[in-house]
PDB file of C-alpha atoms and ligand atoms in Angstrom:
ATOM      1  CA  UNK A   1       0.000   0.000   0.000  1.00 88.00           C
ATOM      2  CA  UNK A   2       1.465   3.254  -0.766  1.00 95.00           C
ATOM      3  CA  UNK A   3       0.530   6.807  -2.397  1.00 96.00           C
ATOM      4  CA  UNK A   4       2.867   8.023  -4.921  1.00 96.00           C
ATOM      5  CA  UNK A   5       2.040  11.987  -6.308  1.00 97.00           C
ATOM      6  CA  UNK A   6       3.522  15.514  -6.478  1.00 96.00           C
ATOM      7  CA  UNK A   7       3.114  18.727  -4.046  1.00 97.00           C
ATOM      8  CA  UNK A   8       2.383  21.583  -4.784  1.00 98.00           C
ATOM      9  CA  UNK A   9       5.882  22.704  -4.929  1.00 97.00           C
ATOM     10  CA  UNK A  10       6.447  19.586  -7.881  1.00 97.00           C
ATOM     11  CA  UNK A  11       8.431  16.876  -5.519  1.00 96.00           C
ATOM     12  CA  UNK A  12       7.589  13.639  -5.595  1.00 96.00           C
ATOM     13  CA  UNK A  13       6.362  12.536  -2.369  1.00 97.00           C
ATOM     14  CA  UNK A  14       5.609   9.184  -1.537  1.00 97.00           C
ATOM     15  CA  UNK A  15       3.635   7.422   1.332  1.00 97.00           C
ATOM     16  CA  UNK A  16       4.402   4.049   1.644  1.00 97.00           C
ATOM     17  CA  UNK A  17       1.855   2.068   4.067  1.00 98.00           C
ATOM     18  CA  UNK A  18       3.934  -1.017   3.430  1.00 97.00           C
ATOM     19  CA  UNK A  19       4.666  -1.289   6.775  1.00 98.00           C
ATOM     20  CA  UNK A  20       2.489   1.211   9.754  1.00 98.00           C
ATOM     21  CA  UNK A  21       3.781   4.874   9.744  1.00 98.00           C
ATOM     22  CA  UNK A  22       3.703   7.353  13.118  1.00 99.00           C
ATOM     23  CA  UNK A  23       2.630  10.870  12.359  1.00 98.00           C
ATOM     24  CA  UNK A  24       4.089  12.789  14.531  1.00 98.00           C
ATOM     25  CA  UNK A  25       2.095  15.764  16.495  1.00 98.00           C
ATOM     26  CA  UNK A  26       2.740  19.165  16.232  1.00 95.00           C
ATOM     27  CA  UNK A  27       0.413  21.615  17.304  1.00 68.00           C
ATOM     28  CA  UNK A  28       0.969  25.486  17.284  1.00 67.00           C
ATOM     29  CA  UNK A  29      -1.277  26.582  19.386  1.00 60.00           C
ATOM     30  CA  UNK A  30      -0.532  28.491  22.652  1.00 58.00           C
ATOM     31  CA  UNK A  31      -2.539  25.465  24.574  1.00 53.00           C
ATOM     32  CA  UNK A  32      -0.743  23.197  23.190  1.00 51.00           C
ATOM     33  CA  UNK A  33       2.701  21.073  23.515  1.00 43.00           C
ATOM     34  CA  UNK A  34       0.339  19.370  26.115  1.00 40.00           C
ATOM     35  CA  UNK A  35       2.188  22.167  28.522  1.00 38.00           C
ATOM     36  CA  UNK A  36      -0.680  24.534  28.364  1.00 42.00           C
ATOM     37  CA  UNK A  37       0.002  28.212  28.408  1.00 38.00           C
ATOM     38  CA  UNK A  38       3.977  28.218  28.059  1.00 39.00           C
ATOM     39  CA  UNK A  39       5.096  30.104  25.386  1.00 44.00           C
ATOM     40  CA  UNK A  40       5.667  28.993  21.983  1.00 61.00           C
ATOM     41  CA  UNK A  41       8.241  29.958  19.063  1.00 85.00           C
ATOM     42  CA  UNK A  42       8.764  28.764  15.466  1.00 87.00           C
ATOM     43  CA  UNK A  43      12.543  27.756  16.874  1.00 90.00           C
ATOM     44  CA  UNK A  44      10.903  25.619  19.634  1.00 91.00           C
ATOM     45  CA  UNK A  45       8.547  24.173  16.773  1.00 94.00           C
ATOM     46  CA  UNK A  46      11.233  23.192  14.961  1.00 96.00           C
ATOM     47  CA  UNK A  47      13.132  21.799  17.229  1.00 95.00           C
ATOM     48  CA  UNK A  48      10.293  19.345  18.243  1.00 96.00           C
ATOM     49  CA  UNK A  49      10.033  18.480  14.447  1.00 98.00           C
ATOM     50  CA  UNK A  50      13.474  17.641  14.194  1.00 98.00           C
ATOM     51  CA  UNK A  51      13.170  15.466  17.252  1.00 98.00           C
ATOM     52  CA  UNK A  52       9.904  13.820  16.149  1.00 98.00           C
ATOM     53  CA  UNK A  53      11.744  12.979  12.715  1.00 98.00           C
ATOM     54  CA  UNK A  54      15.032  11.620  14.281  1.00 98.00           C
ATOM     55  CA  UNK A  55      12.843   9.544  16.408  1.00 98.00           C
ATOM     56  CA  UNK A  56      11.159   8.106  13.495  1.00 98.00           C
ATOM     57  CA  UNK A  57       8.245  10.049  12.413  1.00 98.00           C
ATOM     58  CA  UNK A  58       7.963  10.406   8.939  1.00 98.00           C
ATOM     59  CA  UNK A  59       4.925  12.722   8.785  1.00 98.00           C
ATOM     60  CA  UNK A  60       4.258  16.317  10.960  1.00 98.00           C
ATOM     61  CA  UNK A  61       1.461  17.139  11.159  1.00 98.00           C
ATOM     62  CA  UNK A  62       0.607  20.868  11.638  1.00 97.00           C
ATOM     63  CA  UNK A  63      -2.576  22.031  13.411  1.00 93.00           C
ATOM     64  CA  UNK A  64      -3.100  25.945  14.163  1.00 88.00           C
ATOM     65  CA  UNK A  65      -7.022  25.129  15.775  1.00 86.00           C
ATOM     66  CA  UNK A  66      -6.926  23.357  19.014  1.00 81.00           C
ATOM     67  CA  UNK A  67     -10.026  21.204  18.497  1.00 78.00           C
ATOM     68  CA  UNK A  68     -10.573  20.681  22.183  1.00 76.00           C
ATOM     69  CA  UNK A  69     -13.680  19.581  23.395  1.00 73.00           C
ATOM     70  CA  UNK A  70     -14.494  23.721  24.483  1.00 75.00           C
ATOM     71  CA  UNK A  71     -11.833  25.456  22.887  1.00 79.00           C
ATOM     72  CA  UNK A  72     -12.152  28.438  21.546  1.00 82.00           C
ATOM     73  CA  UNK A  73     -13.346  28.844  17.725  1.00 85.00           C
ATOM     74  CA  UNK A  74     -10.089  30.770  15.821  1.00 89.00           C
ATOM     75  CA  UNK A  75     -10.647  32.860  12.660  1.00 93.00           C
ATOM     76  CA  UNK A  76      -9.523  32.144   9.949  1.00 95.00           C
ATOM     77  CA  UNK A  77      -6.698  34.643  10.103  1.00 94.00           C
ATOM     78  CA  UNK A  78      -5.194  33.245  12.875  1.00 91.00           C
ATOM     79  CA  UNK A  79      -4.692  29.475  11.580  1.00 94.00           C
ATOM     80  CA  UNK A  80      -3.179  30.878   8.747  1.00 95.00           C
ATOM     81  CA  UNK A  81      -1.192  32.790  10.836  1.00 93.00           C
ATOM     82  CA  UNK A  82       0.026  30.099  12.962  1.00 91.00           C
ATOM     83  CA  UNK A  83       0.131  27.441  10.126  1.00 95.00           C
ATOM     84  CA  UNK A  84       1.234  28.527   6.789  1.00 96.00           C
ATOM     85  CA  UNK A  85       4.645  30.111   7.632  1.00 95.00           C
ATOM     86  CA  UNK A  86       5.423  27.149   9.799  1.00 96.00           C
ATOM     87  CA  UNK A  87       4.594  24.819   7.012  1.00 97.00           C
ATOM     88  CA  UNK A  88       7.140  26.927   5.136  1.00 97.00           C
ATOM     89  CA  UNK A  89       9.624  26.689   7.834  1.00 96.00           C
ATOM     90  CA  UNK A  90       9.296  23.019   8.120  1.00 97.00           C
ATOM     91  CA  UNK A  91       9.464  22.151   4.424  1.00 98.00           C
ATOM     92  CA  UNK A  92      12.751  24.442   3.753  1.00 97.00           C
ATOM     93  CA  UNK A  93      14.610  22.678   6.857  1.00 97.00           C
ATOM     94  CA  UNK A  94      13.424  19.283   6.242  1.00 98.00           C
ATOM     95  CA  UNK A  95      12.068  16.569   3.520  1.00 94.00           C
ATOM     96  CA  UNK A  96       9.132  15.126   5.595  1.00 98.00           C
ATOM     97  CA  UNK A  97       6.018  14.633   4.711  1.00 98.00           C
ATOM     98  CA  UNK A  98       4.117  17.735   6.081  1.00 98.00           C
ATOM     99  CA  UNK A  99       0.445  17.361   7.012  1.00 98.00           C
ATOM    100  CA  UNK A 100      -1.414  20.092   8.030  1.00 98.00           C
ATOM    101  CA  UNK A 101      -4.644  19.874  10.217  1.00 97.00           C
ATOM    102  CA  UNK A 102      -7.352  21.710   9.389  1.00 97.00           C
ATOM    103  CA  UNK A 103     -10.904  22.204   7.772  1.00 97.00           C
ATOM    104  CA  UNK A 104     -10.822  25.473   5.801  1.00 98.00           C
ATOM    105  CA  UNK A 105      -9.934  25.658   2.477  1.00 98.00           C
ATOM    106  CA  UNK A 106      -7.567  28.867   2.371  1.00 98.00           C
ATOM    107  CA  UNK A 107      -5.887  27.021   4.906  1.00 98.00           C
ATOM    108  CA  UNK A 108      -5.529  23.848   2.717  1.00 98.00           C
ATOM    109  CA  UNK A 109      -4.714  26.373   0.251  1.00 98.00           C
ATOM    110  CA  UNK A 110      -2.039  28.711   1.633  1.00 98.00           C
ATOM    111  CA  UNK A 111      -0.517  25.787   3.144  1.00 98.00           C
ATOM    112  CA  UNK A 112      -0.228  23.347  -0.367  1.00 98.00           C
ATOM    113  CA  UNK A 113       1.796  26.464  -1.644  1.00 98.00           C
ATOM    114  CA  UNK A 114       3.964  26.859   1.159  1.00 98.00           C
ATOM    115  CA  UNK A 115       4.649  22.903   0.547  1.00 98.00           C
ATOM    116  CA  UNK A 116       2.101  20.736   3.028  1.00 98.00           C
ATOM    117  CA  UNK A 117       1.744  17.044   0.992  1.00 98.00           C
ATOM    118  CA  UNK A 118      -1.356  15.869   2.876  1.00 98.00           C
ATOM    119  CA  UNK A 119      -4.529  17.513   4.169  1.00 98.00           C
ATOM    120  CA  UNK A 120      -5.584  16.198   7.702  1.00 98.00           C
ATOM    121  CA  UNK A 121      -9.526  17.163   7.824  1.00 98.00           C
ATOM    122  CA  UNK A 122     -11.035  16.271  11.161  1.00 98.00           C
ATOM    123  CA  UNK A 123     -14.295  17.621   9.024  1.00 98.00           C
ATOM    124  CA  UNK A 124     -13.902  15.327   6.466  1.00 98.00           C
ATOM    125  CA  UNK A 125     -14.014  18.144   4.150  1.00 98.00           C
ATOM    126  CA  UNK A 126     -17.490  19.585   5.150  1.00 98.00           C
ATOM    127  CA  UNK A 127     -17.245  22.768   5.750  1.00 97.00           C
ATOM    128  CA  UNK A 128     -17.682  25.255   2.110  1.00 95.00           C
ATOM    129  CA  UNK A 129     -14.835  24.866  -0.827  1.00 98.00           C
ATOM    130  CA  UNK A 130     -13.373  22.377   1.108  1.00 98.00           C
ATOM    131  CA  UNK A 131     -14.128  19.489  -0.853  1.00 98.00           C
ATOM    132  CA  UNK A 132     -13.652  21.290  -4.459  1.00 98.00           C
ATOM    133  CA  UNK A 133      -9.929  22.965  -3.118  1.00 98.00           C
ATOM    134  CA  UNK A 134      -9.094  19.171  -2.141  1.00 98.00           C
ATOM    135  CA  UNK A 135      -9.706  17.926  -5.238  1.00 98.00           C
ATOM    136  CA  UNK A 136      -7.788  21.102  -7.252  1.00 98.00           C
ATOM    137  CA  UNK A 137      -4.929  20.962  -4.819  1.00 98.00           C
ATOM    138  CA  UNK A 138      -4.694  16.828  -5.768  1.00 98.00           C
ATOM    139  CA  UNK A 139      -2.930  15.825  -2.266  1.00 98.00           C
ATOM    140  CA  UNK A 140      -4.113  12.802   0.014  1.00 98.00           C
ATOM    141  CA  UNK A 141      -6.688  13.753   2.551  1.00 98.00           C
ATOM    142  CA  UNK A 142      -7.774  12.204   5.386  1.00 98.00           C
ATOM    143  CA  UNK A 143     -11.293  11.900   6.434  1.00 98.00           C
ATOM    144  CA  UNK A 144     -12.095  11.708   9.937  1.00 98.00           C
ATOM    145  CA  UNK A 145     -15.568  11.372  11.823  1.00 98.00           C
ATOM    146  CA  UNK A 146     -17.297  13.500  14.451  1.00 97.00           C
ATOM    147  CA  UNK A 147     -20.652  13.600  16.122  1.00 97.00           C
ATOM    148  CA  UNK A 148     -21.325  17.258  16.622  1.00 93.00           C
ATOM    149  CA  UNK A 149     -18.493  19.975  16.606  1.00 91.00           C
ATOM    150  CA  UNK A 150     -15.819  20.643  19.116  1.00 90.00           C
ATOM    151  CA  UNK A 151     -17.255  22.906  20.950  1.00 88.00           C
ATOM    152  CA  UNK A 152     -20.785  20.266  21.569  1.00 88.00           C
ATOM    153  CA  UNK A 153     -19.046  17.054  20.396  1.00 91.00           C
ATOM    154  CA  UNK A 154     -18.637  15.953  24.299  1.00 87.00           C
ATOM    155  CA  UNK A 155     -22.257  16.946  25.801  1.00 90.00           C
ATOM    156  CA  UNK A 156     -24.000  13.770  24.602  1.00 90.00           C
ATOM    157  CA  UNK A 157     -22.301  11.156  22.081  1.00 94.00           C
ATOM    158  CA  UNK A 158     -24.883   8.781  21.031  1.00 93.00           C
ATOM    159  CA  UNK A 159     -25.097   5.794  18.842  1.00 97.00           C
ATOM    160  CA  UNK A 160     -27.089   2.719  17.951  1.00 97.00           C
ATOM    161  CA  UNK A 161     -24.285   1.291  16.314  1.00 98.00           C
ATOM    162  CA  UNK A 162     -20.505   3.214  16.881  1.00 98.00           C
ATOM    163  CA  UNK A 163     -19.194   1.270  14.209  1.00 98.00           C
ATOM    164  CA  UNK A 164     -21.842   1.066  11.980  1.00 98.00           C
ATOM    165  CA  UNK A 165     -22.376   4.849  12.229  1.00 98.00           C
ATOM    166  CA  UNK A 166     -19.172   6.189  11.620  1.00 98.00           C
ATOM    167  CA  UNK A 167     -18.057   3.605   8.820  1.00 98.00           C
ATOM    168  CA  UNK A 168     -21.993   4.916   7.350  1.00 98.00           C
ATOM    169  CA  UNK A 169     -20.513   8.508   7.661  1.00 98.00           C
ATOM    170  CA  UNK A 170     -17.009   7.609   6.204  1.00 98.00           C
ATOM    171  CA  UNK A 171     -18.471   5.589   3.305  1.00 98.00           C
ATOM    172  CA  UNK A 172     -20.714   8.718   2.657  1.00 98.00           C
ATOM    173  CA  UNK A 173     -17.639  11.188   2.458  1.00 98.00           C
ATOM    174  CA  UNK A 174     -16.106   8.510   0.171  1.00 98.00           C
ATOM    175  CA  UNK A 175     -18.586   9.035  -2.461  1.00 98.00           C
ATOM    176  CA  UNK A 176     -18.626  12.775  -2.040  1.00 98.00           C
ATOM    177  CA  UNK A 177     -14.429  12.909  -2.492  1.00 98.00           C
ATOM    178  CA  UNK A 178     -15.126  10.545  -5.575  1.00 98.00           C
ATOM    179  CA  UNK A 179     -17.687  12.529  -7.313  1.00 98.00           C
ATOM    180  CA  UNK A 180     -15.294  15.578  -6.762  1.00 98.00           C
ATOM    181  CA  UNK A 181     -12.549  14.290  -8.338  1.00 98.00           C
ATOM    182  CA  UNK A 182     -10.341  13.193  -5.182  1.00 98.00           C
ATOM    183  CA  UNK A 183      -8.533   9.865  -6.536  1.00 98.00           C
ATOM    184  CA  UNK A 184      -9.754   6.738  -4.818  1.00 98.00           C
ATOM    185  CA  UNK A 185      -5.837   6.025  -3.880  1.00 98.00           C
ATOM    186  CA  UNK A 186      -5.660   9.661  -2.194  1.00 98.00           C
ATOM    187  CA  UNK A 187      -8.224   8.907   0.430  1.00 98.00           C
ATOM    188  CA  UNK A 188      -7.480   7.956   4.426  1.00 98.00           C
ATOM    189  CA  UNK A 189     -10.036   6.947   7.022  1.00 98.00           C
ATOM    190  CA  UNK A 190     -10.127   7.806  10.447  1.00 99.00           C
ATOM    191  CA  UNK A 191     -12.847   6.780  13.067  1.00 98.00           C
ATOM    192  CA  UNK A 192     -12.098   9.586  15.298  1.00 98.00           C
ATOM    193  CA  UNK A 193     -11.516   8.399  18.536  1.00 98.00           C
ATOM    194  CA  UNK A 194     -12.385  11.134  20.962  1.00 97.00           C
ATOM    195  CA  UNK A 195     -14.887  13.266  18.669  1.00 97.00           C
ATOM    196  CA  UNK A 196     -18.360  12.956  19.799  1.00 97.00           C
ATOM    197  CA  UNK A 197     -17.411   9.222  21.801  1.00 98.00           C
ATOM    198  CA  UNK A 198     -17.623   8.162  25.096  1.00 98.00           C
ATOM    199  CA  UNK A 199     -14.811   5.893  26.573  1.00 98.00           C
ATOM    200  CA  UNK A 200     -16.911   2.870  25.665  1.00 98.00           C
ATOM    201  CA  UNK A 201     -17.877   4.137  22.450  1.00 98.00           C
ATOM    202  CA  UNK A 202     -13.885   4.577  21.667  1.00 98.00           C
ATOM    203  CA  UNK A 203     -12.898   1.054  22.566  1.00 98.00           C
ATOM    204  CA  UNK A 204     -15.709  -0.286  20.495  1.00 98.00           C
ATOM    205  CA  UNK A 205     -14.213   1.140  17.504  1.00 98.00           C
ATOM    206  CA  UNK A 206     -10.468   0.528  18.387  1.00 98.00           C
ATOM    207  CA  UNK A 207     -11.692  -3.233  18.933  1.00 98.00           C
ATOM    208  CA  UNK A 208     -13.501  -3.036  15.663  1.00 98.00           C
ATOM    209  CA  UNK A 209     -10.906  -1.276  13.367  1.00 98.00           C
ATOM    210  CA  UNK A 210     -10.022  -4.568  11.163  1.00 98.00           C
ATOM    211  CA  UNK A 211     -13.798  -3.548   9.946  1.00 97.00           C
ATOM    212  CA  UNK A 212     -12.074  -0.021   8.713  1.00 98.00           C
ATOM    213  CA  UNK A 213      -8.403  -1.557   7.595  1.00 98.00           C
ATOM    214  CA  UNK A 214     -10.637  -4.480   6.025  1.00 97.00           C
ATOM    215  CA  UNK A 215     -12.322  -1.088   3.205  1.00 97.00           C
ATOM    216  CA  UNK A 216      -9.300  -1.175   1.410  1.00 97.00           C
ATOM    217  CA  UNK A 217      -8.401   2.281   2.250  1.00 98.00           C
ATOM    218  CA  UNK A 218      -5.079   3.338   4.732  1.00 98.00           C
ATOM    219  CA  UNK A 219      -6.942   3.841   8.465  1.00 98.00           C
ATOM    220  CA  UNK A 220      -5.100   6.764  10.678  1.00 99.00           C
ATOM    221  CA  UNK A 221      -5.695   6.707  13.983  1.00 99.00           C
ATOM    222  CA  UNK A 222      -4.974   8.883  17.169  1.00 98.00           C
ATOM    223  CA  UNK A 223      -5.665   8.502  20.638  1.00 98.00           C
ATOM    224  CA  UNK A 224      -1.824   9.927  21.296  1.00 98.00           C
ATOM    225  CA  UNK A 225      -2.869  11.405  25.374  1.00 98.00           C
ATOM    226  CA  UNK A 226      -6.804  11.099  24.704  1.00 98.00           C
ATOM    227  CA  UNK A 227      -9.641  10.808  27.655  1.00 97.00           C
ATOM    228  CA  UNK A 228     -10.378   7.451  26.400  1.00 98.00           C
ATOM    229  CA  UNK A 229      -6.432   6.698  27.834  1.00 98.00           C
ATOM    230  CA  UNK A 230      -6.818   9.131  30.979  1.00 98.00           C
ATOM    231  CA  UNK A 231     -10.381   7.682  31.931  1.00 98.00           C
ATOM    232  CA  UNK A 232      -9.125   3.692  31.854  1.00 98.00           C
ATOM    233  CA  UNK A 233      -6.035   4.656  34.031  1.00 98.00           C
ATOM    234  CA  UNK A 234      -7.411   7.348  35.815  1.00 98.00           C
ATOM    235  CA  UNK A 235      -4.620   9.280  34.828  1.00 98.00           C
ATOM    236  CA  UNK A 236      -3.853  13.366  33.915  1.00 98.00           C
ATOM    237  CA  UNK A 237      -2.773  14.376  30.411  1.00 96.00           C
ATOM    238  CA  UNK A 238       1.050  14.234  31.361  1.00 96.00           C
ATOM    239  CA  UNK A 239       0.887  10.535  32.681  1.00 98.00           C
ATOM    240  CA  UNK A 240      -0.503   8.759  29.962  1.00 98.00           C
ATOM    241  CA  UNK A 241       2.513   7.856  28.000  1.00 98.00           C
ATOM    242  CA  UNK A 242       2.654   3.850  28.309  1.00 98.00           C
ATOM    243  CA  UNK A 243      -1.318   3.894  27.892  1.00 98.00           C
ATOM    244  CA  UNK A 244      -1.120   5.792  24.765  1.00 98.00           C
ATOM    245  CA  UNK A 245       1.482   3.942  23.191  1.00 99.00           C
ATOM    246  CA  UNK A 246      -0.408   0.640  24.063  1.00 99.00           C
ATOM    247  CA  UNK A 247      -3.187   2.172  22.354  1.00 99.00           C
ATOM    248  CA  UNK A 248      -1.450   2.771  19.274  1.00 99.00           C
ATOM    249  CA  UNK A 249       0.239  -0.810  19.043  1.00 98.00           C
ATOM    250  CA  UNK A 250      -3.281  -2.765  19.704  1.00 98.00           C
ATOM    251  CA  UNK A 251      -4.185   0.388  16.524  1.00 99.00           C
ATOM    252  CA  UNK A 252      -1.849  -1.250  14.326  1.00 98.00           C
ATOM    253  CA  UNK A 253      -2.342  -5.170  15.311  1.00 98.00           C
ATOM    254  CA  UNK A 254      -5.918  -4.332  13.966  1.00 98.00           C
ATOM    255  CA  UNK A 255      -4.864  -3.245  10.731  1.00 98.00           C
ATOM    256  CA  UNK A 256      -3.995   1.119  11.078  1.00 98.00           C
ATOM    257  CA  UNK A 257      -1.521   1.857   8.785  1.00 98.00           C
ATOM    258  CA  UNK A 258      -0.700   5.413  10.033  1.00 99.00           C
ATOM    259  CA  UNK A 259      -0.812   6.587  13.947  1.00 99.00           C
ATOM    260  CA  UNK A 260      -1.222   9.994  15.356  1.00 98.00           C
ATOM    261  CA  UNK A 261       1.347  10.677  18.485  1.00 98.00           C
ATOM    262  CA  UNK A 262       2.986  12.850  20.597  1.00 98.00           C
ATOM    263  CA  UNK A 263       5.691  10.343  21.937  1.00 98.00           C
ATOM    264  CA  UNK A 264       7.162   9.382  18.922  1.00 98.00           C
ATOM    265  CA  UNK A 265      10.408   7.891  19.680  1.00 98.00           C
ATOM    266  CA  UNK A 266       8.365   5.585  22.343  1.00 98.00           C
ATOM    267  CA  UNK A 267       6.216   4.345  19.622  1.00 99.00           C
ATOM    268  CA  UNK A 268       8.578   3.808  17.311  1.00 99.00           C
ATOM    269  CA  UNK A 269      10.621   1.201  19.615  1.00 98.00           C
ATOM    270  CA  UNK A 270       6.779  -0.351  20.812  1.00 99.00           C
ATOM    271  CA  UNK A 271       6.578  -0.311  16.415  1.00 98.00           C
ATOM    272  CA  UNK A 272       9.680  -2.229  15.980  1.00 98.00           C
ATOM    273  CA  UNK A 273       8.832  -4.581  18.576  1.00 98.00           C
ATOM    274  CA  UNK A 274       5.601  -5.446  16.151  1.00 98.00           C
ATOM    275  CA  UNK A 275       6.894  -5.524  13.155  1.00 98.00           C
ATOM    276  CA  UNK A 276       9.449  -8.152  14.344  1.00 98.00           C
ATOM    277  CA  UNK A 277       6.866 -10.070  14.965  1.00 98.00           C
ATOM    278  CA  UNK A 278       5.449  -9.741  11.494  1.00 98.00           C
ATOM    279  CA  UNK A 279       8.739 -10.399   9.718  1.00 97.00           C
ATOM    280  CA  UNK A 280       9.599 -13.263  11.149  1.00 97.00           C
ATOM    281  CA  UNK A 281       9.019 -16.969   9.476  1.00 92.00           C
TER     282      UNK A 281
HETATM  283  C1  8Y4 B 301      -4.375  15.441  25.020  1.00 76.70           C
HETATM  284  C2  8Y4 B 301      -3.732  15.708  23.854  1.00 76.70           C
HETATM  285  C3  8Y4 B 301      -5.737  15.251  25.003  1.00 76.70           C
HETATM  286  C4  8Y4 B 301      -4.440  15.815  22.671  1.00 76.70           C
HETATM  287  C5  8Y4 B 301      -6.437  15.366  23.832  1.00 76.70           C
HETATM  288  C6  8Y4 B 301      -5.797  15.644  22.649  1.00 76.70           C
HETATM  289  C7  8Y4 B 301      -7.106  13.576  15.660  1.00 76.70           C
HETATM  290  C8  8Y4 B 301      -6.753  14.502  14.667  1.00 76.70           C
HETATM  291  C9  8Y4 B 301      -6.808  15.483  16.599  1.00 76.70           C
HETATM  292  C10 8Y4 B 301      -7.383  12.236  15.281  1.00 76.70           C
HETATM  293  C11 8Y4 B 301      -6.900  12.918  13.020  1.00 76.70           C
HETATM  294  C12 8Y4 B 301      -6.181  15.652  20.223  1.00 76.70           C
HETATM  295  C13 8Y4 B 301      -6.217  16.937  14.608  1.00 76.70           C
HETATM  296  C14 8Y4 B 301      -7.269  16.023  19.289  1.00 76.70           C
HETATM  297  N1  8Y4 B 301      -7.119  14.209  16.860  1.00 76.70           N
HETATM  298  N2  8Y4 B 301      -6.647  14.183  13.352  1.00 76.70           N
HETATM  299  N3  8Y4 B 301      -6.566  15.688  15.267  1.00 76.70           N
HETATM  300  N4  8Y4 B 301      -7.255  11.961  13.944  1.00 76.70           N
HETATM  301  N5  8Y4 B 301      -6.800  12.553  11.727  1.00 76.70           N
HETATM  302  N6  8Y4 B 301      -6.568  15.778  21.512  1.00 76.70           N
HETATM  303  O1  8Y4 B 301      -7.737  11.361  16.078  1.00 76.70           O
HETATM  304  O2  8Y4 B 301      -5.110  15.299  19.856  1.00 76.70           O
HETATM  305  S1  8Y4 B 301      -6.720  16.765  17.755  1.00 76.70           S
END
């Protein structure tokens, strides 16, 4: 499994999913580095990429909206403001694959011309022009699910079916990509863990993700420091290393090909460990 196309800038990127991937986190926000409230420069940004890569990331992915169950909503202005000029930063330091996190299309825009290879919609490329700009720009996008928005997502997740719901919702965003002109072979699925889902609801789909992997299409999937982690070991934010990096190993046993962390370096060795186990006779 692996996607093969050209940026914006003309390089040749390529994704390979022949064996899982870790996308490393890095979010730009001043609530963010999971050390809320500190401050935050483009040198300390950079510094974490070039960690995350040397630890074995091979995609950063660049969020300027903290989508925080209660956050607050951030024009337009702002994300680019926080986004574009680090995706420019990034891509003239380093040759990773840059993903940038976000639902708007001037974002998706702004930040395919400053050299971003992969668009990281936790929208699923609802929101207006996001779909069409998609298609133009011609990078892979990944689709997520939500129930509800960020700032309502948590109030009351309910489902009949969890995994029959979200893999209705992702099948449904699949045909709108397709009819827009988004190549079949540039599409990712994520289930979402954490948007609109209680604990239970969570597990149910990270128990159930062969069901996604089994589609055809590359499954992301992030729980990296997630209340689904915190609520099992009754643990804060900064204590849920081992839990998360469980999570994203039992992620990849059922069939994720790309996983969304913070700890990189950690879940690269847990990784290794795995795909031992696969290679040997
Ligand atoms: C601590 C740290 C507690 C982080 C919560 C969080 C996903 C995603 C996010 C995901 C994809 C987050 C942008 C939420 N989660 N994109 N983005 N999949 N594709 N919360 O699961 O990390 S942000």
């Amino acid at each position: 499994m692996q996607i093969a196309y050209k940026n914006l800038l003309g390089s040749d990127r390529l994704l390979d999913l022949s064996t899982p991937q870790i996308m490393g986190i890095l979010n730009f926000t001043p609530d963010s580095f999971s050390d809320s409230g500190r401050f935050f420069s483009r040198d300390k940004a950079l510094r974490q990429v070039e960690k995350m890569l040397q630890e074995g990331a091979t995609i950063i992915d660049i969020g300027g909206e903290s989508t925080r169950p209660n956050a607050p909503v951030v024009t337009l202005e702002q994300e680019l403001d926080r986004v574009v000029p680090l995706v420019e930063a990034v891509r003239q330091r380093f040759d990773c694959l840059i993903s940038v996190d976000s639902s708007k299309a001037d974002v998706f825009r702004q930040s395919a011309k400053a050299g971003a290879d992969l668009l990281n919609d936790v929208r699923a490329l609802t929101e207006p022009l996001a779909l069409e700009t998609a298609a133009e720009l011609g990078l892979p996008v990944c689709l997520m699910h939500m129930q509800g928005s960020p700032q309502t997502m948590q109030q009351r997740p309910d489902y009949d079916d969890v995994v029959e719901e979200v893999a209705d919702f992702l099948n449904q965003r699949i045909f709108a990509c397709l009819n827009a002109g988004v190549p079949q072979s540039h599409l990712i699925l994520d289930v979402g863990l954490g948007f609109g889902k209680t604990v239970e609801h969570n597990f149910q789909l990270l128990k159930n993700l062969h069901h996604f992997a089994q589609s055809g299409y590359p499954v992301l999937v992030g729980l990296s420091r997630k209340s689904m982690i915190g609520a099992v070991l009754d643990k804060p934010v900064e204590q849920r290393l081992i839990g998360s990096v469980t999570g994203a190993l039992l992620a990849v046993q059922n069939g994720a090909k790309i996983v969304r962390v913070h700890d990189v370096g950690e879940t690269a060795d847990a990784l290794k460990i795995w795909q031992a186990m696969q290679n040997c006779e």
